[in-house]
PDB file of C-alpha atoms (C1' of nucleotides) in Angstrom:
ATOM      1  CA  MET A 164      15.626  -5.506  27.943  1.00  0.00           C
ATOM      2  CA  THR A 165      13.974  -9.503  27.255  1.00  0.00           C
ATOM      3  CA  ALA A 166      12.524 -10.045  23.232  1.00  0.00           C
ATOM      4  CA  GLY A 167       9.303  -8.488  23.052  1.00  0.00           C
ATOM      5  CA  ALA A 168       6.447 -10.364  22.276  1.00  0.00           C
ATOM      6  CA  LEU A 169       6.063  -9.298  18.861  1.00  0.00           C
ATOM      7  CA  GLU A 170      10.015 -10.664  17.693  1.00  0.00           C
ATOM      8  CA  GLN A 171       8.898 -13.227  19.423  1.00  0.00           C
ATOM      9  CA  ALA A 172       6.048 -13.790  17.489  1.00  0.00           C
ATOM     10  CA  CYS A 173       8.415 -13.631  14.638  1.00  0.00           C
ATOM     11  CA  ARG A 174      11.005 -15.802  15.434  1.00  0.00           C
ATOM     12  CA  GLU A 175       7.673 -18.275  16.008  1.00  0.00           C
ATOM     13  CA  ARG A 176       6.393 -17.640  12.190  1.00  0.00           C
ATOM     14  CA  GLY A 177       9.429 -17.612  11.210  1.00  0.00           C
ATOM     15  CA  ILE A 178      10.053 -13.332   9.803  1.00  0.00           C
ATOM     16  CA  ARG A 179      13.771 -12.827   9.544  1.00  0.00           C
ATOM     17  CA  LEU A 180      15.115 -10.075  12.385  1.00  0.00           C
ATOM     18  CA  SER A 181      17.784  -7.293  11.343  1.00  0.00           C
ATOM     19  CA  THR A 182      18.382  -4.437  13.669  1.00  0.00           C
ATOM     20  CA  GLN A 183      15.551  -2.503  11.502  1.00  0.00           C
ATOM     21  CA  ARG A 184      13.233  -4.490  12.312  1.00  0.00           C
ATOM     22  CA  ARG A 185      13.577  -5.019  15.879  1.00  0.00           C
ATOM     23  CA  ILE A 186      14.250  -1.413  16.145  1.00  0.00           C
ATOM     24  CA  ILE A 187      10.565  -0.460  14.489  1.00  0.00           C
ATOM     25  CA  LEU A 188       8.770  -3.834  16.272  1.00  0.00           C
ATOM     26  CA  GLU A 189      10.130  -1.737  20.066  1.00  0.00           C
ATOM     27  CA  ALA A 190       8.476   1.087  18.079  1.00  0.00           C
ATOM     28  CA  LEU A 191       4.834  -0.175  18.799  1.00  0.00           C
ATOM     29  CA  GLU A 192       5.191  -2.465  21.031  1.00  0.00           C
ATOM     30  CA  THR A 193       5.816   1.068  22.996  1.00  0.00           C
ATOM     31  CA  ALA A 194       4.068   3.258  21.207  1.00  0.00           C
ATOM     32  CA  HIS A 195       0.661   4.201  23.004  1.00  0.00           C
ATOM     33  CA  ASP A 196      -0.912   6.133  20.054  1.00  0.00           C
ATOM     34  CA  HIS A 197      -1.617   5.100  17.145  1.00  0.00           C
ATOM     35  CA  PRO A 198       1.055   6.373  14.315  1.00  0.00           C
ATOM     36  CA  CYS A 199       1.414   6.656  11.220  1.00  0.00           C
ATOM     37  CA  ALA A 200       4.878   5.647   9.323  1.00  0.00           C
ATOM     38  CA  TYR A 201       5.940   8.823   8.934  1.00  0.00           C
ATOM     39  CA  ASP A 202       5.430   8.214  13.069  1.00  0.00           C
ATOM     40  CA  VAL A 203       7.144   5.473  13.086  1.00  0.00           C
ATOM     41  CA  HIS A 204       9.672   6.335  10.695  1.00  0.00           C
ATOM     42  CA  GLN A 205      10.161   9.969  12.957  1.00  0.00           C
ATOM     43  CA  ARG A 206      10.157   7.837  16.136  1.00  0.00           C
ATOM     44  CA  VAL A 207      12.954   4.953  15.103  1.00  0.00           C
ATOM     45  CA  ALA A 208      14.980   6.996  13.533  1.00  0.00           C
ATOM     46  CA  LEU A 209      16.335   8.601  17.453  1.00  0.00           C
ATOM     47  CA  ARG A 210      17.693   5.290  17.199  1.00  0.00           C
ATOM     48  CA  HIS A 211      19.350   4.587  13.714  1.00  0.00           C
ATOM     49  CA  ARG A 212      20.026   7.273  11.814  1.00  0.00           C
ATOM     50  CA  LYS A 213      19.442   6.139   8.705  1.00  0.00           C
ATOM     51  CA  ILE A 214      16.738   3.987   8.543  1.00  0.00           C
ATOM     52  CA  SER A 215      14.786   4.413   4.907  1.00  0.00           C
ATOM     53  CA  VAL A 216      11.256   5.695   4.981  1.00  0.00           C
ATOM     54  CA  ALA A 217      11.008   3.167   2.930  1.00  0.00           C
ATOM     55  CA  THR A 218      12.733  -0.011   4.884  1.00  0.00           C
ATOM     56  CA  VAL A 219       9.348   1.803   7.068  1.00  0.00           C
ATOM     57  CA  TYR A 220       7.368   0.964   4.708  1.00  0.00           C
ATOM     58  CA  ARG A 221       7.834  -2.442   3.939  1.00  0.00           C
ATOM     59  CA  ALA A 222       8.376  -3.376   7.376  1.00  0.00           C
ATOM     60  CA  LEU A 223       5.470  -2.382   8.163  1.00  0.00           C
ATOM     61  CA  ASN A 224       2.973  -3.717   5.369  1.00  0.00           C
ATOM     62  CA  GLY A 225       4.705  -7.379   6.097  1.00  0.00           C
ATOM     63  CA  PHE A 226       4.047  -7.334   9.868  1.00  0.00           C
ATOM     64  CA  THR A 227       0.653  -6.224   8.990  1.00  0.00           C
ATOM     65  CA  GLN A 228       0.516  -9.174   6.906  1.00  0.00           C
ATOM     66  CA  ALA A 229       1.228 -11.447   8.642  1.00  0.00           C
ATOM     67  CA  GLY A 230      -1.065 -10.340  11.691  1.00  0.00           C
ATOM     68  CA  LEU A 231       0.810  -8.716  14.103  1.00  0.00           C
ATOM     69  CA  LEU A 232       0.048  -5.785  13.409  1.00  0.00           C
ATOM     70  CA  VAL A 233      -2.916  -4.321  12.098  1.00  0.00           C
ATOM     71  CA  ARG A 234      -4.223  -1.068   9.637  1.00  0.00           C
ATOM     72  CA  ARG A 235      -6.879   2.009  10.688  1.00  0.00           C
ATOM     73  CA  ASP A 236      -8.065   4.601   8.183  1.00  0.00           C
ATOM     74  CA  PHE A 237      -8.866   7.226  10.619  1.00  0.00           C
ATOM     75  CA  GLY A 238     -10.014   8.841   8.284  1.00  0.00           C
ATOM     76  CA  ASP A 239      -7.055  11.844   7.353  1.00  0.00           C
ATOM     77  CA  GLY A 240      -5.437  10.077   4.317  1.00  0.00           C
ATOM     78  CA  LYS A 241      -2.281   7.737   6.636  1.00  0.00           C
ATOM     79  CA  ALA A 242      -2.475   4.676   7.289  1.00  0.00           C
ATOM     80  CA  ARG A 243      -1.649   4.472  11.111  1.00  0.00           C
ATOM     81  CA  TYR A 244      -0.560   1.719  13.189  1.00  0.00           C
ATOM     82  CA  GLU A 245      -1.408  -1.170  16.456  1.00  0.00           C
ATOM     83  CA  ARG A 246      -0.407  -4.331  17.983  1.00  0.00           C
ATOM     84  CA  ALA A 247      -3.148  -6.588  16.714  1.00  0.00           C
ATOM     85  CA  GLN A 248      -5.099  -7.416  19.813  1.00  0.00           C
ATOM     86  CA  ALA A 249      -7.205 -10.419  19.990  1.00  0.00           C
ATOM     87  CA  LYS A 250     -10.247  -8.928  20.924  1.00  0.00           C
ATOM     88  CA  ARG A 251     -11.217  -6.249  17.651  1.00  0.00           C
ATOM     89  CA  HIS A 252     -11.927  -3.323  18.522  1.00  0.00           C
ATOM     90  CA  ASP A 253     -13.236   0.293  17.811  1.00  0.00           C
ATOM     91  CA  HIS A 254     -12.194   3.965  18.626  1.00  0.00           C
ATOM     92  CA  LEU A 255     -13.432   7.068  20.241  1.00  0.00           C
ATOM     93  CA  VAL A 256     -11.547  10.101  18.577  1.00  0.00           C
ATOM     94  CA  ASP A 257     -11.963  13.123  20.824  1.00  0.00           C
ATOM     95  CA  VAL A 258     -11.590  16.084  18.669  1.00  0.00           C
ATOM     96  CA  ARG A 259     -11.114  17.672  21.435  1.00  0.00           C
ATOM     97  CA  SER A 260      -7.444  17.134  21.960  1.00  0.00           C
ATOM     98  CA  GLY A 261      -7.164  13.982  18.957  1.00  0.00           C
ATOM     99  CA  ARG A 262      -6.646  10.780  21.481  1.00  0.00           C
ATOM    100  CA  VAL A 263      -7.937   7.849  20.169  1.00  0.00           C
ATOM    101  CA  VAL A 264      -9.780   5.717  23.350  1.00  0.00           C
ATOM    102  CA  GLU A 265     -10.634   1.888  22.191  1.00  0.00           C
ATOM    103  CA  PHE A 266     -13.346   0.407  22.977  1.00  0.00           C
ATOM    104  CA  ASP A 267     -15.894  -2.530  22.343  1.00  0.00           C
ATOM    105  CA  ASP A 268     -18.562  -3.414  23.340  1.00  0.00           C
ATOM    106  CA  ALA A 269     -20.562  -6.459  22.213  1.00  0.00           C
ATOM    107  CA  GLU A 270     -24.601  -5.282  21.968  1.00  0.00           C
ATOM    108  CA  LEU A 271     -23.023  -3.173  19.569  1.00  0.00           C
ATOM    109  CA  LYS A 272     -21.569  -5.589  17.418  1.00  0.00           C
ATOM    110  CA  VAL A 273     -25.132  -7.666  17.746  1.00  0.00           C
ATOM    111  CA  LEU A 274     -26.524  -5.253  16.347  1.00  0.00           C
ATOM    112  CA  ILE A 275     -24.555  -3.830  13.404  1.00  0.00           C
ATOM    113  CA  THR A 276     -24.924  -8.176  12.914  1.00  0.00           C
ATOM    114  CA  ARG A 277     -28.397  -7.359  12.193  1.00  0.00           C
ATOM    115  CA  VAL A 278     -28.150  -4.721  10.612  1.00  0.00           C
ATOM    116  CA  ALA A 279     -26.301  -5.877   8.163  1.00  0.00           C
ATOM    117  CA  ALA A 280     -28.823  -9.339   7.794  1.00  0.00           C
ATOM    118  CA  GLY A 281     -32.473  -7.341   7.526  1.00  0.00           C
ATOM    119  CA  LEU A 282     -30.062  -5.731   4.479  1.00  0.00           C
ATOM    120  CA  GLY A 283     -29.854  -9.024   3.040  1.00  0.00           C
ATOM    121  CA  TYR A 284     -26.382  -9.884   4.099  1.00  0.00           C
ATOM    122  CA  ARG A 285     -23.723 -10.679   5.981  1.00  0.00           C
ATOM    123  CA  LEU A 286     -22.070  -9.221   7.568  1.00  0.00           C
ATOM    124  CA  VAL A 287     -17.656  -9.208   7.328  1.00  0.00           C
ATOM    125  CA  ASP A 288     -16.812  -7.187   8.837  1.00  0.00           C
ATOM    126  CA  TYR A 289     -17.435  -2.973   9.944  1.00  0.00           C
ATOM    127  CA  ARG A 290     -15.451   0.411  10.389  1.00  0.00           C
ATOM    128  CA  LEU A 291     -16.589   2.483  13.357  1.00  0.00           C
ATOM    129  CA  GLU A 292     -15.394   5.358  14.015  1.00  0.00           C
ATOM    130  CA  LEU A 293     -16.916   7.558  16.288  1.00  0.00           C
ATOM    131  CA  PHE A 294     -15.479  11.635  16.570  1.00  0.00           C
ATOM    132  CA  ALA A 295     -16.721  13.499  20.356  1.00  0.00           C
ATOM    133  CA  GLU A 296     -15.785  15.628  22.266  1.00  0.00           C
ATOM    134  CA  PRO A 297     -15.302  15.934  26.394  1.00  0.00           C
ATOM    135  CA  GLU A 298     -18.617  15.634  28.335  1.00  0.00           C
ATOM    136  CA  ARG A 299     -16.771  17.832  30.947  1.00  0.00           C
ATOM    137  CA  ASP A 300     -14.638  20.222  29.354  1.00  0.00           C
ATOM    138  CA  LEU A 301     -10.700  20.840  30.652  1.00  0.00           C
ATOM    139  CA  ASP A 302      -9.806  23.744  28.614  1.00  0.00           C
TER     140      ASP A 302
ATOM    141  CA  MET B  93     -34.707  19.925 -18.243  1.00  0.00           C
ATOM    142  CA  THR B  94     -35.325  21.847 -15.338  1.00  0.00           C
ATOM    143  CA  ALA B  95     -32.811  23.462 -13.526  1.00  0.00           C
ATOM    144  CA  GLY B  96     -31.203  21.046 -11.172  1.00  0.00           C
ATOM    145  CA  ALA B  97     -32.263  21.109  -7.192  1.00  0.00           C
ATOM    146  CA  LEU B  98     -28.475  21.464  -6.817  1.00  0.00           C
ATOM    147  CA  GLU B  99     -28.242  24.717  -9.099  1.00  0.00           C
ATOM    148  CA  GLN B 100     -31.209  25.984  -7.632  1.00  0.00           C
ATOM    149  CA  ALA B 101     -29.206  25.029  -4.013  1.00  0.00           C
ATOM    150  CA  CYS B 102     -26.369  27.683  -5.254  1.00  0.00           C
ATOM    151  CA  ARG B 103     -28.309  30.345  -6.406  1.00  0.00           C
ATOM    152  CA  GLU B 104     -29.536  30.608  -3.048  1.00  0.00           C
ATOM    153  CA  ARG B 105     -25.596  30.739  -1.306  1.00  0.00           C
ATOM    154  CA  GLY B 106     -24.809  32.598  -3.641  1.00  0.00           C
ATOM    155  CA  ILE B 107     -21.993  30.195  -5.609  1.00  0.00           C
ATOM    156  CA  ARG B 108     -21.446  31.379  -8.753  1.00  0.00           C
ATOM    157  CA  LEU B 109     -22.779  29.229 -10.869  1.00  0.00           C
ATOM    158  CA  SER B 110     -19.483  28.601 -14.822  1.00  0.00           C
ATOM    159  CA  THR B 111     -20.663  26.099 -17.680  1.00  0.00           C
ATOM    160  CA  GLN B 112     -18.762  23.881 -16.111  1.00  0.00           C
ATOM    161  CA  ARG B 113     -19.984  23.026 -12.178  1.00  0.00           C
ATOM    162  CA  ARG B 114     -23.914  23.089 -13.908  1.00  0.00           C
ATOM    163  CA  ILE B 115     -22.114  20.232 -15.456  1.00  0.00           C
ATOM    164  CA  ILE B 116     -20.556  18.968 -12.368  1.00  0.00           C
ATOM    165  CA  LEU B 117     -23.553  19.439 -10.566  1.00  0.00           C
ATOM    166  CA  GLU B 118     -26.061  17.249 -13.274  1.00  0.00           C
ATOM    167  CA  ALA B 119     -23.638  14.671 -12.576  1.00  0.00           C
ATOM    168  CA  LEU B 120     -23.709  14.169  -9.155  1.00  0.00           C
ATOM    169  CA  GLU B 121     -27.645  15.059  -9.719  1.00  0.00           C
ATOM    170  CA  THR B 122     -27.984  12.028 -11.408  1.00  0.00           C
ATOM    171  CA  ALA B 123     -25.217   9.462 -10.265  1.00  0.00           C
ATOM    172  CA  HIS B 124     -26.480   6.849  -8.577  1.00  0.00           C
ATOM    173  CA  ASP B 125     -23.581   6.172  -6.506  1.00  0.00           C
ATOM    174  CA  HIS B 126     -20.742   8.002  -4.950  1.00  0.00           C
ATOM    175  CA  PRO B 127     -18.945   8.591  -7.764  1.00  0.00           C
ATOM    176  CA  CYS B 128     -14.898   9.614  -7.361  1.00  0.00           C
ATOM    177  CA  ALA B 129     -13.639  13.055  -8.539  1.00  0.00           C
ATOM    178  CA  TYR B 130     -12.026  10.504 -11.079  1.00  0.00           C
ATOM    179  CA  ASP B 131     -14.789   9.228 -12.121  1.00  0.00           C
ATOM    180  CA  VAL B 132     -17.013  12.839 -12.334  1.00  0.00           C
ATOM    181  CA  HIS B 133     -14.790  14.415 -14.155  1.00  0.00           C
ATOM    182  CA  GLN B 134     -15.131  10.970 -16.298  1.00  0.00           C
ATOM    183  CA  ARG B 135     -18.819  11.621 -16.657  1.00  0.00           C
ATOM    184  CA  VAL B 136     -18.871  15.177 -17.493  1.00  0.00           C
ATOM    185  CA  ALA B 137     -15.534  14.805 -19.880  1.00  0.00           C
ATOM    186  CA  LEU B 138     -18.317  14.241 -22.172  1.00  0.00           C
ATOM    187  CA  ARG B 139     -20.031  16.731 -22.480  1.00  0.00           C
ATOM    188  CA  HIS B 140     -17.756  19.047 -21.673  1.00  0.00           C
ATOM    189  CA  ARG B 141     -13.749  18.081 -23.942  1.00  0.00           C
ATOM    190  CA  LYS B 142     -11.819  20.613 -21.421  1.00  0.00           C
ATOM    191  CA  ILE B 143     -12.814  20.131 -18.244  1.00  0.00           C
ATOM    192  CA  SER B 144      -9.922  20.080 -16.324  1.00  0.00           C
ATOM    193  CA  VAL B 145      -8.999  17.775 -13.203  1.00  0.00           C
ATOM    194  CA  ALA B 146      -8.382  21.118 -11.107  1.00  0.00           C
ATOM    195  CA  THR B 147     -11.619  22.174 -11.967  1.00  0.00           C
ATOM    196  CA  VAL B 148     -13.546  19.613 -10.530  1.00  0.00           C
ATOM    197  CA  TYR B 149     -11.691  19.016  -7.114  1.00  0.00           C
ATOM    198  CA  ARG B 150     -12.112  22.866  -6.626  1.00  0.00           C
ATOM    199  CA  ALA B 151     -16.137  22.499  -7.296  1.00  0.00           C
ATOM    200  CA  LEU B 152     -16.433  19.334  -4.969  1.00  0.00           C
ATOM    201  CA  ASN B 153     -14.227  20.593  -2.567  1.00  0.00           C
ATOM    202  CA  GLY B 154     -16.616  24.219  -3.029  1.00  0.00           C
ATOM    203  CA  PHE B 155     -19.594  22.357  -3.197  1.00  0.00           C
ATOM    204  CA  THR B 156     -18.618  20.202   0.422  1.00  0.00           C
ATOM    205  CA  GLN B 157     -18.281  22.900   2.072  1.00  0.00           C
ATOM    206  CA  ALA B 158     -21.207  24.794   1.280  1.00  0.00           C
ATOM    207  CA  GLY B 159     -23.310  21.151   2.341  1.00  0.00           C
ATOM    208  CA  LEU B 160     -24.397  21.453  -0.993  1.00  0.00           C
ATOM    209  CA  LEU B 161     -21.978  17.466  -1.092  1.00  0.00           C
ATOM    210  CA  VAL B 162     -21.250  15.025   1.265  1.00  0.00           C
ATOM    211  CA  ARG B 163     -17.586  13.624   0.853  1.00  0.00           C
ATOM    212  CA  ARG B 164     -17.722  10.305   2.117  1.00  0.00           C
ATOM    213  CA  ASP B 165     -14.863   7.805   3.042  1.00  0.00           C
ATOM    214  CA  PHE B 166     -15.179   3.943   1.142  1.00  0.00           C
ATOM    215  CA  GLY B 167     -11.055   3.278   2.512  1.00  0.00           C
ATOM    216  CA  ASP B 168      -9.861   2.920  -1.076  1.00  0.00           C
ATOM    217  CA  GLY B 169      -7.459   5.898  -0.624  1.00  0.00           C
ATOM    218  CA  LYS B 170      -9.882   8.394  -2.286  1.00  0.00           C
ATOM    219  CA  ALA B 171     -12.744  10.854  -2.204  1.00  0.00           C
ATOM    220  CA  ARG B 172     -16.787  10.435  -2.732  1.00  0.00           C
ATOM    221  CA  TYR B 173     -19.198  12.275  -3.493  1.00  0.00           C
ATOM    222  CA  GLU B 174     -22.839  12.188  -2.763  1.00  0.00           C
ATOM    223  CA  ARG B 175     -25.474  15.296  -3.210  1.00  0.00           C
ATOM    224  CA  ALA B 176     -26.476  15.815   0.821  1.00  0.00           C
ATOM    225  CA  GLN B 177     -29.268  14.572   2.413  1.00  0.00           C
ATOM    226  CA  ALA B 178     -32.244  15.530   4.819  1.00  0.00           C
ATOM    227  CA  LYS B 179     -30.916  12.457   6.622  1.00  0.00           C
ATOM    228  CA  ARG B 180     -27.432  11.435   7.856  1.00  0.00           C
ATOM    229  CA  HIS B 181     -26.971   7.527   6.743  1.00  0.00           C
ATOM    230  CA  ASP B 182     -23.980   4.685   6.033  1.00  0.00           C
ATOM    231  CA  HIS B 183     -23.115   2.088   4.224  1.00  0.00           C
ATOM    232  CA  LEU B 184     -23.184  -1.316   3.407  1.00  0.00           C
ATOM    233  CA  VAL B 185     -20.919  -2.044   1.078  1.00  0.00           C
ATOM    234  CA  ASP B 186     -21.279  -5.697  -0.982  1.00  0.00           C
ATOM    235  CA  VAL B 187     -17.617  -6.698  -0.996  1.00  0.00           C
ATOM    236  CA  ARG B 188     -18.296  -8.942  -3.923  1.00  0.00           C
ATOM    237  CA  SER B 189     -19.180  -6.206  -6.432  1.00  0.00           C
ATOM    238  CA  GLY B 190     -18.468  -3.353  -5.023  1.00  0.00           C
ATOM    239  CA  ARG B 191     -22.078  -1.966  -4.172  1.00  0.00           C
ATOM    240  CA  VAL B 192     -22.781   0.526  -2.150  1.00  0.00           C
ATOM    241  CA  VAL B 193     -25.800   0.055  -0.310  1.00  0.00           C
ATOM    242  CA  GLU B 194     -27.544   2.834   2.163  1.00  0.00           C
ATOM    243  CA  PHE B 195     -29.251   2.291   5.266  1.00  0.00           C
ATOM    244  CA  ASP B 196     -30.199   4.398   8.282  1.00  0.00           C
ATOM    245  CA  ASP B 197     -30.742   2.673  11.941  1.00  0.00           C
ATOM    246  CA  ALA B 198     -32.619   4.331  14.514  1.00  0.00           C
ATOM    247  CA  GLU B 199     -31.901   2.432  17.541  1.00  0.00           C
ATOM    248  CA  LEU B 200     -28.022   2.341  16.280  1.00  0.00           C
ATOM    249  CA  LYS B 201     -27.343   5.768  16.334  1.00  0.00           C
ATOM    250  CA  VAL B 202     -29.323   5.653  19.668  1.00  0.00           C
ATOM    251  CA  LEU B 203     -26.820   2.670  20.686  1.00  0.00           C
ATOM    252  CA  ILE B 204     -23.353   4.609  20.045  1.00  0.00           C
ATOM    253  CA  THR B 205     -24.872   7.997  21.567  1.00  0.00           C
ATOM    254  CA  ARG B 206     -25.399   5.451  24.530  1.00  0.00           C
ATOM    255  CA  VAL B 207     -21.787   4.328  23.592  1.00  0.00           C
ATOM    256  CA  ALA B 208     -19.474   7.525  23.159  1.00  0.00           C
ATOM    257  CA  ALA B 209     -21.823   8.142  26.567  1.00  0.00           C
ATOM    258  CA  GLY B 210     -20.694   5.472  28.944  1.00  0.00           C
ATOM    259  CA  LEU B 211     -16.878   7.121  27.645  1.00  0.00           C
ATOM    260  CA  GLY B 212     -17.226  10.571  28.192  1.00  0.00           C
ATOM    261  CA  TYR B 213     -17.994  11.618  25.265  1.00  0.00           C
ATOM    262  CA  ARG B 214     -20.946  13.711  23.026  1.00  0.00           C
ATOM    263  CA  LEU B 215     -20.603  12.203  19.892  1.00  0.00           C
ATOM    264  CA  VAL B 216     -20.766  14.758  17.916  1.00  0.00           C
ATOM    265  CA  ASP B 217     -21.060  12.489  14.488  1.00  0.00           C
ATOM    266  CA  TYR B 218     -19.992   8.349  13.802  1.00  0.00           C
ATOM    267  CA  ARG B 219     -18.518   6.611  10.494  1.00  0.00           C
ATOM    268  CA  LEU B 220     -19.707   3.826   9.458  1.00  0.00           C
ATOM    269  CA  GLU B 221     -19.474   1.346   7.412  1.00  0.00           C
ATOM    270  CA  LEU B 222     -20.415  -2.430   7.048  1.00  0.00           C
ATOM    271  CA  PHE B 223     -18.545  -4.723   4.172  1.00  0.00           C
ATOM    272  CA  ALA B 224     -20.393  -7.664   3.776  1.00  0.00           C
ATOM    273  CA  GLU B 225     -21.655 -10.543   1.531  1.00  0.00           C
ATOM    274  CA  PRO B 226     -25.064 -11.726   0.426  1.00  0.00           C
ATOM    275  CA  GLU B 227     -26.753 -13.495   1.864  1.00  0.00           C
ATOM    276  CA  ARG B 228     -27.810 -15.734  -1.131  1.00  0.00           C
ATOM    277  CA  ASP B 229     -24.667 -15.981  -4.340  1.00  0.00           C
ATOM    278  CA  LEU B 230     -26.071 -15.214  -7.233  1.00  0.00           C
ATOM    279  CA  ASP B 231     -22.672 -15.654  -8.665  1.00  0.00           C
TER     280      ASP B 231
ATOM    281  C1'  DT C  99     -16.291  46.398 -13.887  1.00  0.00           C
ATOM    282  C1'  DT C 100     -13.789  43.431 -11.552  1.00  0.00           C
ATOM    283  C1'  DA C 101     -13.834  39.805  -8.037  1.00  0.00           C
ATOM    284  C1'  DG C 102     -13.985  34.881  -9.344  1.00  0.00           C
ATOM    285  C1'  DC C 103     -13.510  31.186 -11.542  1.00  0.00           C
ATOM    286  C1'  DT C 104     -11.010  28.345 -15.314  1.00  0.00           C
ATOM    287  C1'  DG C 105      -6.733  25.373 -17.434  1.00  0.00           C
ATOM    288  C1'  DC C 106      -2.448  24.072 -17.661  1.00  0.00           C
ATOM    289  C1'  DA C 107       0.754  22.354 -15.357  1.00  0.00           C
ATOM    290  C1'  DA C 108       4.070  21.598 -11.342  1.00  0.00           C
ATOM    291  C1'  DA C 109       3.781  20.459  -6.438  1.00  0.00           C
ATOM    292  C1'  DC C 110       1.859  18.155  -2.212  1.00  0.00           C
ATOM    293  C1'  DC C 111       1.727  14.279   0.367  1.00  0.00           C
ATOM    294  C1'  DC C 112       1.988   9.206   0.953  1.00  0.00           C
ATOM    295  C1'  DT C 113       3.001   4.831  -0.658  1.00  0.00           C
ATOM    296  C1'  DT C 114       5.865   1.891  -2.669  1.00  0.00           C
ATOM    297  C1'  DT C 115       8.794  -0.131  -6.275  1.00  0.00           C
ATOM    298  C1'  DG C 116      13.262  -1.109  -9.282  1.00  0.00           C
ATOM    299  C1'  DC C 117      18.784  -1.629  -8.229  1.00  0.00           C
ATOM    300  C1'  DT C 118      22.510  -2.560  -5.938  1.00  0.00           C
ATOM    301  C1'  DG C 119      24.869  -4.071  -2.312  1.00  0.00           C
ATOM    302  C1'  DC C 120      25.121  -5.422   2.268  1.00  0.00           C
ATOM    303  C1'  DG C 121      23.049  -9.257   5.896  1.00  0.00           C
ATOM    304  C1'  DT C 122      20.656 -13.163   8.367  1.00  0.00           C
ATOM    305  C1'  DA C 123      19.631 -17.524   8.758  1.00  0.00           C
TER     306       DA C 123
ATOM    307  C1'  DT D  62      26.237 -19.146   0.843  1.00  0.00           C
ATOM    308  C1'  DA D  63      21.675 -17.426  -0.875  1.00  0.00           C
ATOM    309  C1'  DC D  64      18.303 -15.727  -0.730  1.00  0.00           C
ATOM    310  C1'  DG D  65      16.257 -11.716   1.299  1.00  0.00           C
ATOM    311  C1'  DC D  66      17.191  -7.474   3.911  1.00  0.00           C
ATOM    312  C1'  DA D  67      18.318  -2.100   4.025  1.00  0.00           C
ATOM    313  C1'  DG D  68      18.960   2.914   0.973  1.00  0.00           C
ATOM    314  C1'  DC D  69      18.026   5.508  -2.556  1.00  0.00           C
ATOM    315  C1'  DA D  70      15.996   7.701  -4.707  1.00  0.00           C
ATOM    316  C1'  DA D  71      12.583   8.278  -8.778  1.00  0.00           C
ATOM    317  C1'  DA D  72       7.931   7.238  -9.571  1.00  0.00           C
ATOM    318  C1'  DG D  73       2.666   5.951  -9.238  1.00  0.00           C
ATOM    319  C1'  DG D  74      -1.693   8.234  -7.103  1.00  0.00           C
ATOM    320  C1'  DG D  75      -4.787  11.345  -5.799  1.00  0.00           C
ATOM    321  C1'  DT D  76      -5.752  16.069  -4.470  1.00  0.00           C
ATOM    322  C1'  DT D  77      -3.761  20.984  -4.339  1.00  0.00           C
ATOM    323  C1'  DT D  78      -2.117  25.480  -6.014  1.00  0.00           C
ATOM    324  C1'  DG D  79       0.634  29.170  -8.438  1.00  0.00           C
ATOM    325  C1'  DC D  80       0.025  31.979 -12.239  1.00  0.00           C
ATOM    326  C1'  DA D  81      -2.144  33.749 -15.899  1.00  0.00           C
ATOM    327  C1'  DG D  82      -6.162  34.315 -18.898  1.00  0.00           C
ATOM    328  C1'  DC D  83     -11.615  33.975 -19.348  1.00  0.00           C
ATOM    329  C1'  DT D  84     -16.089  35.059 -18.078  1.00  0.00           C
ATOM    330  C1'  DA D  85     -20.388  36.169 -14.558  1.00  0.00           C
ATOM    331  C1'  DA D  86     -22.692  38.568 -12.204  1.00  0.00           C
TER     332       DA D  86
END
DNA sequence: TTAGCTGCAAACCCTTTGCTGCGTA
DNA sequence: TACGCAGCAAAGGGTTTGCAGCTAA
């Protein structure tokens, strides 16, 4: 089990690593979804019985500030986290299964920038989430 | 002071009208921004000293369910409300002033639908918020 | 008359924070 | 060794809910 890339990044940035933080980082490293703090706490608890929510929240915030993680908001009232990726991307939420699909469309980005400009603004950032159902029913 | 359109809509839908609800409806009818429940309660309190937050929340939820209002989420952790409008639209948040500009771009809508289709999905709805700063500094 | 609304306060959910003791660099 | 981290529990924001009394239809 090699030290994860996130752990590596922490070392490079001089972020102190504790047992708890290592477990939290690994949970995010191996996550294939967009877990909220509660999810992370649940997963982490499997390996470290007494880790507290406070620790999870503090770690998540710290890693986010350090740029290792990105905080997402899918409108359900809780923050969700994922590893920071090289390229920005948006999300499509499958309203049937709740599954989240990531996508990145250059044309869309251009158009959105143009829309902002048309209103007299310089685009700083944007949030886009699509809610959709599969074209072919599977259930 | 004519009965507002929202009040009218309530009557048509058989939604009971109380003094409190009338005041809440009028607050939203005359709002030029996107007030959160707290804002609404503040404004309403000017005319009805003892209206409770519970009533405001219940009314806001009820009107939203009835389709009279639309709930928005600008990512600051509180729900915001505005009158339901005939045409869907998105928002641009001025990161300098906090002001919210509404816009509606047909081309964007088409492109987003196409992106969803490209992923194998039929678009049901989407949320788009732009965060931007004025092209010409005003401060 | 009566279903449904109101006010109040308590409860909820998610998240943060104060404090004391422990662990890492 | 010293600064920062962990755990616990309490607090904080936004929102909902249980209950008893009031009110619109």
